[in-house]
Short mmCIF file of C-alpha atoms and ligand atoms in Angstrom, two decimals:
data_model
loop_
_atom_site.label_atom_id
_atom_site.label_comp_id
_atom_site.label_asym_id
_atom_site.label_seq_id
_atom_site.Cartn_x
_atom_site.Cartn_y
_atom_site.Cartn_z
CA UNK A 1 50.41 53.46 93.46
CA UNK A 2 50.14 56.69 95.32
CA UNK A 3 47.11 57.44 97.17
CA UNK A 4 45.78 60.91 95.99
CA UNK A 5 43.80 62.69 98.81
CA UNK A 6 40.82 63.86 97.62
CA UNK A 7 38.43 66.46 99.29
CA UNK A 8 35.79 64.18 100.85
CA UNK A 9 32.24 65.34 99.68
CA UNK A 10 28.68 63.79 100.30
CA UNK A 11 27.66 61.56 97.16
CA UNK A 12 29.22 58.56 96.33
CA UNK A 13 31.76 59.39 93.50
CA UNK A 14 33.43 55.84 93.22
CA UNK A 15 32.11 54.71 90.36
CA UNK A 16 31.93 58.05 88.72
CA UNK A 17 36.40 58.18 88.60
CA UNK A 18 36.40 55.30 87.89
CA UNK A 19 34.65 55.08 84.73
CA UNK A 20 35.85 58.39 83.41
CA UNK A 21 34.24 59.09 80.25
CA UNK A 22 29.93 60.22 79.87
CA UNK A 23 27.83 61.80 77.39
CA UNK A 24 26.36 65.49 77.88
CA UNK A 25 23.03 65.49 75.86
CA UNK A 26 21.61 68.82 75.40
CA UNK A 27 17.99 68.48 73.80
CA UNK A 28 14.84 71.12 73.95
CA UNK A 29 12.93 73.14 71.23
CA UNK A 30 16.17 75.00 70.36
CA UNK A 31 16.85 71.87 68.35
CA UNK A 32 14.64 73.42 65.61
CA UNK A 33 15.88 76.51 65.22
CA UNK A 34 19.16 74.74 65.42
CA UNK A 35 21.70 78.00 66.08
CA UNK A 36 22.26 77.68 69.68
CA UNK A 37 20.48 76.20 72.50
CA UNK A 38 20.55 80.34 74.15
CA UNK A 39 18.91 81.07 71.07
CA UNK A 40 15.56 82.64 72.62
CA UNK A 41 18.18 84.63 75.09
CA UNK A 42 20.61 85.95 71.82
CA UNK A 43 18.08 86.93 69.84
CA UNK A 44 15.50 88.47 71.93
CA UNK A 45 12.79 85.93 71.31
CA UNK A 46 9.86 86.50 72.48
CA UNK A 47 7.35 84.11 74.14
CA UNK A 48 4.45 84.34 71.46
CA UNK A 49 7.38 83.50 68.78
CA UNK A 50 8.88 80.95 70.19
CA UNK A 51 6.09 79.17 70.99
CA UNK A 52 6.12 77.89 67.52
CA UNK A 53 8.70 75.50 68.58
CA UNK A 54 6.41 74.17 71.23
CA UNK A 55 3.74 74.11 68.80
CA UNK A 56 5.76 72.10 65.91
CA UNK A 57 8.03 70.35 68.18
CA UNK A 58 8.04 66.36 66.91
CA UNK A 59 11.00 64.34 67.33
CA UNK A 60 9.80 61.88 65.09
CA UNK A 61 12.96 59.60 64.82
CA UNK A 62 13.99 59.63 68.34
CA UNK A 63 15.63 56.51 69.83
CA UNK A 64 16.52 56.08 73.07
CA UNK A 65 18.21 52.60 72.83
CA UNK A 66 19.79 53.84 69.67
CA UNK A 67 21.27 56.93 71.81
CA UNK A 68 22.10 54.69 74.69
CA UNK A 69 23.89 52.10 72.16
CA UNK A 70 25.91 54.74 70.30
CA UNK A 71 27.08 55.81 73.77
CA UNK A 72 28.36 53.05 75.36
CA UNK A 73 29.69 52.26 71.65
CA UNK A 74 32.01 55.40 72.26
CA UNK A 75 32.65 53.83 75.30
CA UNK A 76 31.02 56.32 77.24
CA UNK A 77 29.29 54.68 80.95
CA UNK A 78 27.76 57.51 82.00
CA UNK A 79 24.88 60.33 80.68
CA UNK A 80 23.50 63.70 81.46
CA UNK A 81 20.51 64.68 80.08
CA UNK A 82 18.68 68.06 79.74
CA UNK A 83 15.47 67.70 81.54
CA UNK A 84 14.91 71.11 81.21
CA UNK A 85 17.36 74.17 80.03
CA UNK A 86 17.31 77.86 80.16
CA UNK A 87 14.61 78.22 77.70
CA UNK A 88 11.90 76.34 80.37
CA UNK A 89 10.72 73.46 78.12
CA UNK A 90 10.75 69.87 79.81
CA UNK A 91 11.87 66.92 78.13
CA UNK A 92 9.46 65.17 81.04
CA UNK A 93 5.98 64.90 81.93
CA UNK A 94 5.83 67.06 85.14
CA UNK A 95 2.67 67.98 87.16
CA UNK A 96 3.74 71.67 87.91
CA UNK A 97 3.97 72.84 83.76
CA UNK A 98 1.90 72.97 80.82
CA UNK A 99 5.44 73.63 79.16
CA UNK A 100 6.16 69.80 78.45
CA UNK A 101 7.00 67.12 75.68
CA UNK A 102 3.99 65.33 76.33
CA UNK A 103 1.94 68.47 75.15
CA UNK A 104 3.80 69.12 72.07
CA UNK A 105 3.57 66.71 69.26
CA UNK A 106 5.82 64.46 70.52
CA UNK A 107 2.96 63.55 72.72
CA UNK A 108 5.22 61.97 74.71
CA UNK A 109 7.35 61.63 78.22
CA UNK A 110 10.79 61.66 76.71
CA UNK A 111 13.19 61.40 79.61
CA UNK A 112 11.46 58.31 80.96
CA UNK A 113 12.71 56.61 77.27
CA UNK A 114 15.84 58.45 78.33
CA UNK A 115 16.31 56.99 81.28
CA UNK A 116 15.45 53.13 80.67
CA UNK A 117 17.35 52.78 77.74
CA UNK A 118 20.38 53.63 79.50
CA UNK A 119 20.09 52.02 82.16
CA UNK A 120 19.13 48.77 80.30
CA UNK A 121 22.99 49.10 78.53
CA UNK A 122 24.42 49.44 82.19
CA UNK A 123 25.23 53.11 81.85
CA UNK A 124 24.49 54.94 84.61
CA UNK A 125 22.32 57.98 84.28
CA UNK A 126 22.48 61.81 85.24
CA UNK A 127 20.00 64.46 84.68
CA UNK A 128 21.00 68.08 83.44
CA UNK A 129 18.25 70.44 84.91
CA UNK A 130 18.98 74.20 84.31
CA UNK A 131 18.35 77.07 87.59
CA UNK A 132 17.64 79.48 84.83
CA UNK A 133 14.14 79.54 83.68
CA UNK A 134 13.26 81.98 80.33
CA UNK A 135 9.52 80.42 80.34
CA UNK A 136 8.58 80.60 83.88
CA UNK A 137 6.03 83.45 85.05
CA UNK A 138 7.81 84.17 88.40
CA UNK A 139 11.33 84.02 87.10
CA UNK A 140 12.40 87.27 87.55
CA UNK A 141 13.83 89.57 84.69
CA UNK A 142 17.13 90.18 85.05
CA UNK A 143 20.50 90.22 82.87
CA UNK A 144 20.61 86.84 81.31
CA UNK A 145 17.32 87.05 80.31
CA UNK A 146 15.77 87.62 76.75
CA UNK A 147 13.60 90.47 77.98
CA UNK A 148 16.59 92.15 79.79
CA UNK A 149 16.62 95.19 77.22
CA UNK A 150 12.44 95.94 76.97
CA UNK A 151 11.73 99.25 78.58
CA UNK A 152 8.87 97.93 80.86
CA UNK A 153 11.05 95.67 82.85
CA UNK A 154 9.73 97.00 86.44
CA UNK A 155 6.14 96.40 84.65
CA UNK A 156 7.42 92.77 83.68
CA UNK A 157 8.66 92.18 87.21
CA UNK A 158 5.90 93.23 89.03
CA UNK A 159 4.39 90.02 90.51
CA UNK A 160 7.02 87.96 89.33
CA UNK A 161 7.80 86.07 92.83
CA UNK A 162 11.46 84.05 93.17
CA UNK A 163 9.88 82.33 95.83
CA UNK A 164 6.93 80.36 94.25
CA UNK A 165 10.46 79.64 91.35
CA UNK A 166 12.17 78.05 93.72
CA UNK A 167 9.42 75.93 95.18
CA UNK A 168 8.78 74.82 91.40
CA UNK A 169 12.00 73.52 91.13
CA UNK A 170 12.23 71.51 94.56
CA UNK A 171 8.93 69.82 92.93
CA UNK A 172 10.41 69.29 89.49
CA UNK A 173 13.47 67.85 90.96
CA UNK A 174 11.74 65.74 93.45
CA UNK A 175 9.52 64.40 90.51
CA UNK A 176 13.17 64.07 88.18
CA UNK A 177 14.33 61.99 90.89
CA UNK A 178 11.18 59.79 91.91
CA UNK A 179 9.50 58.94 89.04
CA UNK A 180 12.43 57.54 86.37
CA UNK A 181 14.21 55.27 89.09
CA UNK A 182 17.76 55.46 90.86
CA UNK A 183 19.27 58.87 89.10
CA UNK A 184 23.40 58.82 89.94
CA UNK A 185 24.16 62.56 88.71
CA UNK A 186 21.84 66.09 89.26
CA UNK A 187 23.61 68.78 86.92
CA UNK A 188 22.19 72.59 88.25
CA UNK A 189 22.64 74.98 85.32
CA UNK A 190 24.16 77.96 86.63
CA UNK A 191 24.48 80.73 89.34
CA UNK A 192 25.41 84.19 88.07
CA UNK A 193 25.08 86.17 91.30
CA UNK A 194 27.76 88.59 90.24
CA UNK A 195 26.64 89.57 87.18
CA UNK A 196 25.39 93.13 86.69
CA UNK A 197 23.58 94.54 83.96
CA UNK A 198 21.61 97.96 83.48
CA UNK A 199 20.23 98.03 87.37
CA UNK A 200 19.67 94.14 87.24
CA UNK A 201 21.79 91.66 89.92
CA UNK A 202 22.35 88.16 88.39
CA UNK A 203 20.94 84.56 90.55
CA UNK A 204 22.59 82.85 92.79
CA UNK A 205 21.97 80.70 96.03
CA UNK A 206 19.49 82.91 97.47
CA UNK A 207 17.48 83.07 94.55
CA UNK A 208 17.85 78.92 93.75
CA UNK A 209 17.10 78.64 97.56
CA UNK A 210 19.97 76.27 96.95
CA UNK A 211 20.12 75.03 100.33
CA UNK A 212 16.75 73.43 100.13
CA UNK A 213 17.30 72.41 96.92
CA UNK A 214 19.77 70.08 97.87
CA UNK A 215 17.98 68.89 100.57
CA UNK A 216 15.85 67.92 98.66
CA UNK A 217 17.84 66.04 96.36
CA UNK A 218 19.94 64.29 98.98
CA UNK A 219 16.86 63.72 101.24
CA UNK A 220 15.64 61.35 98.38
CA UNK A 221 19.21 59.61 96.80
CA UNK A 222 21.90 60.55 99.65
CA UNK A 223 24.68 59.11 97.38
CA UNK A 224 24.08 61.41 94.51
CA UNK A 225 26.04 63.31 92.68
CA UNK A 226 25.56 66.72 92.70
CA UNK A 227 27.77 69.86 90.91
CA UNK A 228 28.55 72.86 92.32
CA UNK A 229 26.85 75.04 89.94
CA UNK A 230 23.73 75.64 92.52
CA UNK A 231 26.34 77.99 94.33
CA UNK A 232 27.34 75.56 96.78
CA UNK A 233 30.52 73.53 96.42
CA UNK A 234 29.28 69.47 96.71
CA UNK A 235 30.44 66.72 94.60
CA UNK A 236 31.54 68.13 91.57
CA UNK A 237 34.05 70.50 89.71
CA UNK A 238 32.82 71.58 86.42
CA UNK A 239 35.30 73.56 83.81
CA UNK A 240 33.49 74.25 80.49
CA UNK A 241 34.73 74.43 77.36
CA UNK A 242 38.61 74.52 78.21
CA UNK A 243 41.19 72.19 79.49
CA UNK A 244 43.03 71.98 82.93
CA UNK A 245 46.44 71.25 82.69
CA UNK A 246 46.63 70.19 86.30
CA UNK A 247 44.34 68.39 88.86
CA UNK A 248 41.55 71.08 90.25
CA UNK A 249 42.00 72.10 93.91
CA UNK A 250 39.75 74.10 96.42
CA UNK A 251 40.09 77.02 97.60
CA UNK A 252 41.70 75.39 100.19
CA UNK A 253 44.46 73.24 98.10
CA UNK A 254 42.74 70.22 98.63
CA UNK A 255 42.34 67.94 95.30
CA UNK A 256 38.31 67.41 93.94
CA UNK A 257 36.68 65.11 91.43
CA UNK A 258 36.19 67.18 88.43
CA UNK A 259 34.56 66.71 85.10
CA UNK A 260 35.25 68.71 81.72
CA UNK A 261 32.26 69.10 79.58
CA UNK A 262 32.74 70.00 75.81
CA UNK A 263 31.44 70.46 72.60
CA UNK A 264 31.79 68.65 69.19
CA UNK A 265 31.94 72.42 67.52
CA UNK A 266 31.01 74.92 70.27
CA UNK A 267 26.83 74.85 70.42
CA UNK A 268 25.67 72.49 73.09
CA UNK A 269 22.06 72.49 71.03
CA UNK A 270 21.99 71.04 67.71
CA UNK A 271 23.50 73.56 65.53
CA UNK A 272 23.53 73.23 61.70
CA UNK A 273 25.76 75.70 60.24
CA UNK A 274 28.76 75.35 62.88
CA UNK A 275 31.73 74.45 61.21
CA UNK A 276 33.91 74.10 63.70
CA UNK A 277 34.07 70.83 64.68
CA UNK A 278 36.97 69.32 66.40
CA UNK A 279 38.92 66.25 64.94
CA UNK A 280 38.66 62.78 66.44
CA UNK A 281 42.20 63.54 67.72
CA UNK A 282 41.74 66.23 69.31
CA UNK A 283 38.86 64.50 71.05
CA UNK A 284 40.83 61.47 72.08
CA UNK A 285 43.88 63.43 73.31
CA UNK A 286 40.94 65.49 75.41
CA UNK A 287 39.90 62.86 76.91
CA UNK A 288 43.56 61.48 77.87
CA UNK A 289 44.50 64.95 78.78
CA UNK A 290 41.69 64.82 81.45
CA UNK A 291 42.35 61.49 82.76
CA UNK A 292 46.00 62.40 82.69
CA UNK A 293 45.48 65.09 85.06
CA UNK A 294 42.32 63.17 87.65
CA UNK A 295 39.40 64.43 86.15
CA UNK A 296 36.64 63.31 83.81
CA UNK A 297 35.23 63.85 80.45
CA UNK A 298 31.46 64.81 79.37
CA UNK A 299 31.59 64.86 75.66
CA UNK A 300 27.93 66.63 74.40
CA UNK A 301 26.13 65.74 71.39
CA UNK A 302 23.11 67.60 70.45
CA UNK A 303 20.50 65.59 68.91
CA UNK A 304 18.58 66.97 66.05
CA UNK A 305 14.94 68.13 66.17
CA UNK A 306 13.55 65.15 64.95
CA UNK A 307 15.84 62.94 67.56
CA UNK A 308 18.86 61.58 66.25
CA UNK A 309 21.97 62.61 65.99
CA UNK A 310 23.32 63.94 62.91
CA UNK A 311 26.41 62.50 60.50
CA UNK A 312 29.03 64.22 62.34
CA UNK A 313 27.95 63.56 66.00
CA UNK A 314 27.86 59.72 64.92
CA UNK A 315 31.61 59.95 63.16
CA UNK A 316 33.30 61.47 66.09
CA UNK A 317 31.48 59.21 68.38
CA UNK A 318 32.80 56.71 66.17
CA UNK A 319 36.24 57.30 66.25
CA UNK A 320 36.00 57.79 69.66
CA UNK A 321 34.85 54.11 69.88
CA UNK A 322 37.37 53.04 67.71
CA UNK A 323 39.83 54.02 69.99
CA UNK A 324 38.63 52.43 73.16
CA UNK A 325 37.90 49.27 71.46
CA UNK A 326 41.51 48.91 71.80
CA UNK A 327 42.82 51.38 74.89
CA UNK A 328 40.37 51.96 77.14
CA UNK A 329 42.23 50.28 79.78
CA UNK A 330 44.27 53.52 79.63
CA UNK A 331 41.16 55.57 80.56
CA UNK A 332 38.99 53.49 82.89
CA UNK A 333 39.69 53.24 86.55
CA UNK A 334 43.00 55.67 85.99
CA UNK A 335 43.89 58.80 87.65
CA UNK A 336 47.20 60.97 87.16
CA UNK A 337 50.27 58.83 87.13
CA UNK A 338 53.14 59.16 90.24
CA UNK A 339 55.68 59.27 87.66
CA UNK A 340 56.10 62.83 84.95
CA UNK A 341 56.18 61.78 81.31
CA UNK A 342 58.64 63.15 78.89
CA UNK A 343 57.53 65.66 75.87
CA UNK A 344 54.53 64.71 74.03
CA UNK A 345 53.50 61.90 76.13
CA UNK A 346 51.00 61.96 78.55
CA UNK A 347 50.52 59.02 81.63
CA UNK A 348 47.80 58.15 83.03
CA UNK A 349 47.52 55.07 85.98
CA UNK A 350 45.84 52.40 87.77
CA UNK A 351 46.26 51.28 91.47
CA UNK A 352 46.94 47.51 89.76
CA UNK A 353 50.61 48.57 89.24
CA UNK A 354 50.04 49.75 85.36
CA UNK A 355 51.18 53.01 83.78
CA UNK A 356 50.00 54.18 80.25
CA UNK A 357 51.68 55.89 78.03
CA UNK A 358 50.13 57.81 75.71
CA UNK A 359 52.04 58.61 72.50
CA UNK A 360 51.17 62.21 70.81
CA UNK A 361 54.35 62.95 68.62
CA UNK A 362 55.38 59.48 67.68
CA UNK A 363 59.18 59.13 67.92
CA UNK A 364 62.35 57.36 65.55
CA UNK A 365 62.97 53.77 67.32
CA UNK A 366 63.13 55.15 70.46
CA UNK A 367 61.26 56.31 73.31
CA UNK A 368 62.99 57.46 76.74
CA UNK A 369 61.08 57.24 80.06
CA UNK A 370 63.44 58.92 82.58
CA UNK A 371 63.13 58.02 85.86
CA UNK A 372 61.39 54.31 85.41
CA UNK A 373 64.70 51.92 85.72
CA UNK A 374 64.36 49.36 87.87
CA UNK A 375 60.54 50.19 87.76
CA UNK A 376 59.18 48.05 85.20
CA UNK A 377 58.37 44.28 84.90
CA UNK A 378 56.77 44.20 80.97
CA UNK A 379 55.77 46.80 78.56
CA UNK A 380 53.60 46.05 75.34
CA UNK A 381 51.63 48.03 73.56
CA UNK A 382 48.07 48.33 74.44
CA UNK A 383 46.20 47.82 71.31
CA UNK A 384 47.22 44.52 70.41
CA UNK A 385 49.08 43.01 72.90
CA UNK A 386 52.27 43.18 71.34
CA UNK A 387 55.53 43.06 73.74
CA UNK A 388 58.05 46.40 73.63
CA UNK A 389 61.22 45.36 74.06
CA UNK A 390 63.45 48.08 76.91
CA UNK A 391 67.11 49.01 77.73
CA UNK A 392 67.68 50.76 81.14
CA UNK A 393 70.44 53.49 81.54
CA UNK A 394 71.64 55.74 83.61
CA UNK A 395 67.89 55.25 85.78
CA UNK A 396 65.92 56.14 82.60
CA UNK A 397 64.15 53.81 80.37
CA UNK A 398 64.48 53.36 76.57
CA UNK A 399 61.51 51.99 75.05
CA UNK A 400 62.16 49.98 71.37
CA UNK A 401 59.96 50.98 68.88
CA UNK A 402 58.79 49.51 65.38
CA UNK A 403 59.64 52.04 62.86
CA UNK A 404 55.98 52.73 61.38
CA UNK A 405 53.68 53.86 63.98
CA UNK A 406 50.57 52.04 64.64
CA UNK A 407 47.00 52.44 63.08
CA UNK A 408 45.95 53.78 66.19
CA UNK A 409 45.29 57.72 66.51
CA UNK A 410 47.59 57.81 69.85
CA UNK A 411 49.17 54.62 70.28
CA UNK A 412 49.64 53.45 74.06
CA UNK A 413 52.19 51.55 76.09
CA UNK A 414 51.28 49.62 78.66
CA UNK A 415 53.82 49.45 80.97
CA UNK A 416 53.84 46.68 83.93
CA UNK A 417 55.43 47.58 86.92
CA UNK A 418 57.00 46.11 89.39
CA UNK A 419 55.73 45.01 92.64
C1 GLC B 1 26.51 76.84 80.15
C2 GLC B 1 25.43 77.22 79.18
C3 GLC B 1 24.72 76.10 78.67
C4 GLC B 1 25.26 74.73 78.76
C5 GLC B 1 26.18 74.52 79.91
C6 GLC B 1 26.95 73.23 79.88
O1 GLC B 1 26.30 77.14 81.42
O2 GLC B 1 24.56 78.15 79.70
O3 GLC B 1 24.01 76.37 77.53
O4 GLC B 1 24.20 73.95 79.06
O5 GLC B 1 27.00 75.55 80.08
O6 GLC B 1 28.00 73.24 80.77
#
């Protein structure tokens, strides 16, 4: 198969495009009010109200192994967690806060759960830890922030100190990534340096001290991944919320590894009233889609308050899971294919000589694959095994097909090629 060059960075990434498919978790206090983890930020919330999340925070039913089994289940192999988001609350028992699980009535060090449970099912494990800091005495005021509209905002700022922020973080991190075992992915949540609002600059690398941050990071686990989020490209591409149709490059044309993250229904918190959750379909053909074009998936699920995740979290996971049972060979270890599919079918491909095709509009009797004459040694179909019988013409390929299409939610050919 062709070799894709691919800008060299300094974690490891092997493993990470090869196994193509983790699970964003995005858990904190704005599980309870349950409309959107930038709750505190869109409605102004002050620090006296929202305290009463702190104060009534118990995640009663939370289950690491369960989490960790419903993942891999979905045949996820990888997880980022949220060991702390925008709002400032930690999921783990740090020495620099007072603003921590184990001082709510959870009682508890929740990421170290977190992080053995996943390991134990042989996933690997990633830590989301957010730059932006709503809770934190010497983050600075500025756009993003809930307080960005009071009228006292030089009074606010006055003795706020970026500085002593930044060093809080380098001691968080180095805590995230020493205390809870070998972490494989650091997510920094985000750098806004651009932004402008009413007199107020957004954050970026100066502010993060990024530099040091990472030095940090790397001077503990050198093989890490890291995003680029901090300000400073490293190991990973990120696009939110939307689809590339083509393999991410540089600024400088070279090809990166690249993950999509994206939502069940838009939230990345726990949100009760969102309706607009996305069908298994459109979930599998995401993740195809991504694969199809070099990149990965993060699929998020936000747990509940009291720790679980809900109905509809566990159904799409489900189908999901359904779906790899059968075809994950499509997915793992695959990259984009050499060869350009036809309309409504989307290749992916593995450097042991097999192409996938993934079926989205499925066809009368016949399927043509132009360009793969003389290409291909055996085709079945991937979900049971079953051979696909082929006529070559005029260089193109014309796959047989049984007339009812099968139970799968995109069937996919496996095709053999030749040596
Ligand atoms: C954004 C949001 C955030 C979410 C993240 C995931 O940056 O601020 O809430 O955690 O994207 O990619």
């Amino acid at each position: 198969m062709k070799k894709y060059d691919i800008r060299k960075t300094p974690g490891d990434t092997s493993w990470f495009t090869a196994d193509r498919f983790g699970m964003f978790i995005h858990w904190g206090l704005y599980a309870m009010p349950a409309r959107h983890e930038w709750i505190k930020n869109i409605e102004r919330i002050k620090d006296e109200k929202y305290d009463k999340y702190f104060k009534f925070f118990n995640p009663d039913m939370y289950d690491a192994k369960e989490w960790a089994k419903t993942a891999k289940n979905a045949g996820m192999k990888y997880a980022v967690l949220t060991a702390k988001h925008h709002e400032g609350f930690c999921l783990f028992d740090s020495q620099y806060t007072d603003y921590k699980a184990t001082n709510t009535p959870a009682g508890r060090d929740l990421i170290k759960e977190y992080a053995e449970a996943f390991r134990a099912e042989g996933l690997k494990v990633g830590f989301y830890y957010s730059l932006i800091d709503w809770h934190h005495p010497d983050f600075t005021i500025d756009g993003k922030h809930p307080r960005r509209d009071d009228k006292n905002i030089e009074e606010l700022n006055a003795g706020r100190d970026m500085k002593k922020y930044a060093e809080y973080m380098r001691n968080q991190v180095r805590e995230l990534l020493t205390n809870y075992g070998k972490i494989d992915i650091i997510w920094f949540d985000f750098s806004y340096a651009g932004d402008y609002y009413n007199g107020m600059w957004g954050k970026g690398k100066e502010d993060w001290e990024s530099e040091k941050l990472i030095e940090t990071v790397r001077g503990i686990n050198p093989d890490i991944i890291i995003d680029n989020r901090a300000d400073i490209e490293q190991d990973l591409w990120t696009p939110e919320q939307y689809q590339p149709e083509e393999w991410i490059r540089d600024d400088d044309g070279n090809l990166v590894v690249w993950e999509a993250c994206q939502t069940f229904s838009g939230s990345w918190g726990y949100h009760r009233d969102e309706t607009s959750w996305k069908t298994p379909e459109m979930l599998i053909r995401m993740l195809i889609n991504t694969v199809s074009c070099g990149g990965n998936l993060l699929l998020n699920v936000g747990p509940t308050a009291r720790g679980y995740f809900d109905e509809r979290a566990n159904a799409a996971l489900s189908a999901m899971g359904g779906w790899m049972k059968y075809n994950s060979r499509s997915i793992y270890n695959c990259t984009q294919s050499e060869f350009a599919p036809p309309a409504d079918v989307r290749y992916t491909q593995n450097p042991d000589g097999c192409l996938y095709a993934h079926i989205y509009a499925y066809p009368f009797k016949e399927l043509k694959l132009p360009g793969l004459s003389g290409k291909v040694e055996y085709m079945q179909f991937l979900h049971d095994g079953s051979e696909l019988m082929f006529k070559e013409m005029g260089g193109d390929v014309y796959v047989e097909l049984p007339h009812v299409k099968p139970d799968q939610i995109v069937p996919v050919i496996e095709i053999i090629l030749n040596d």
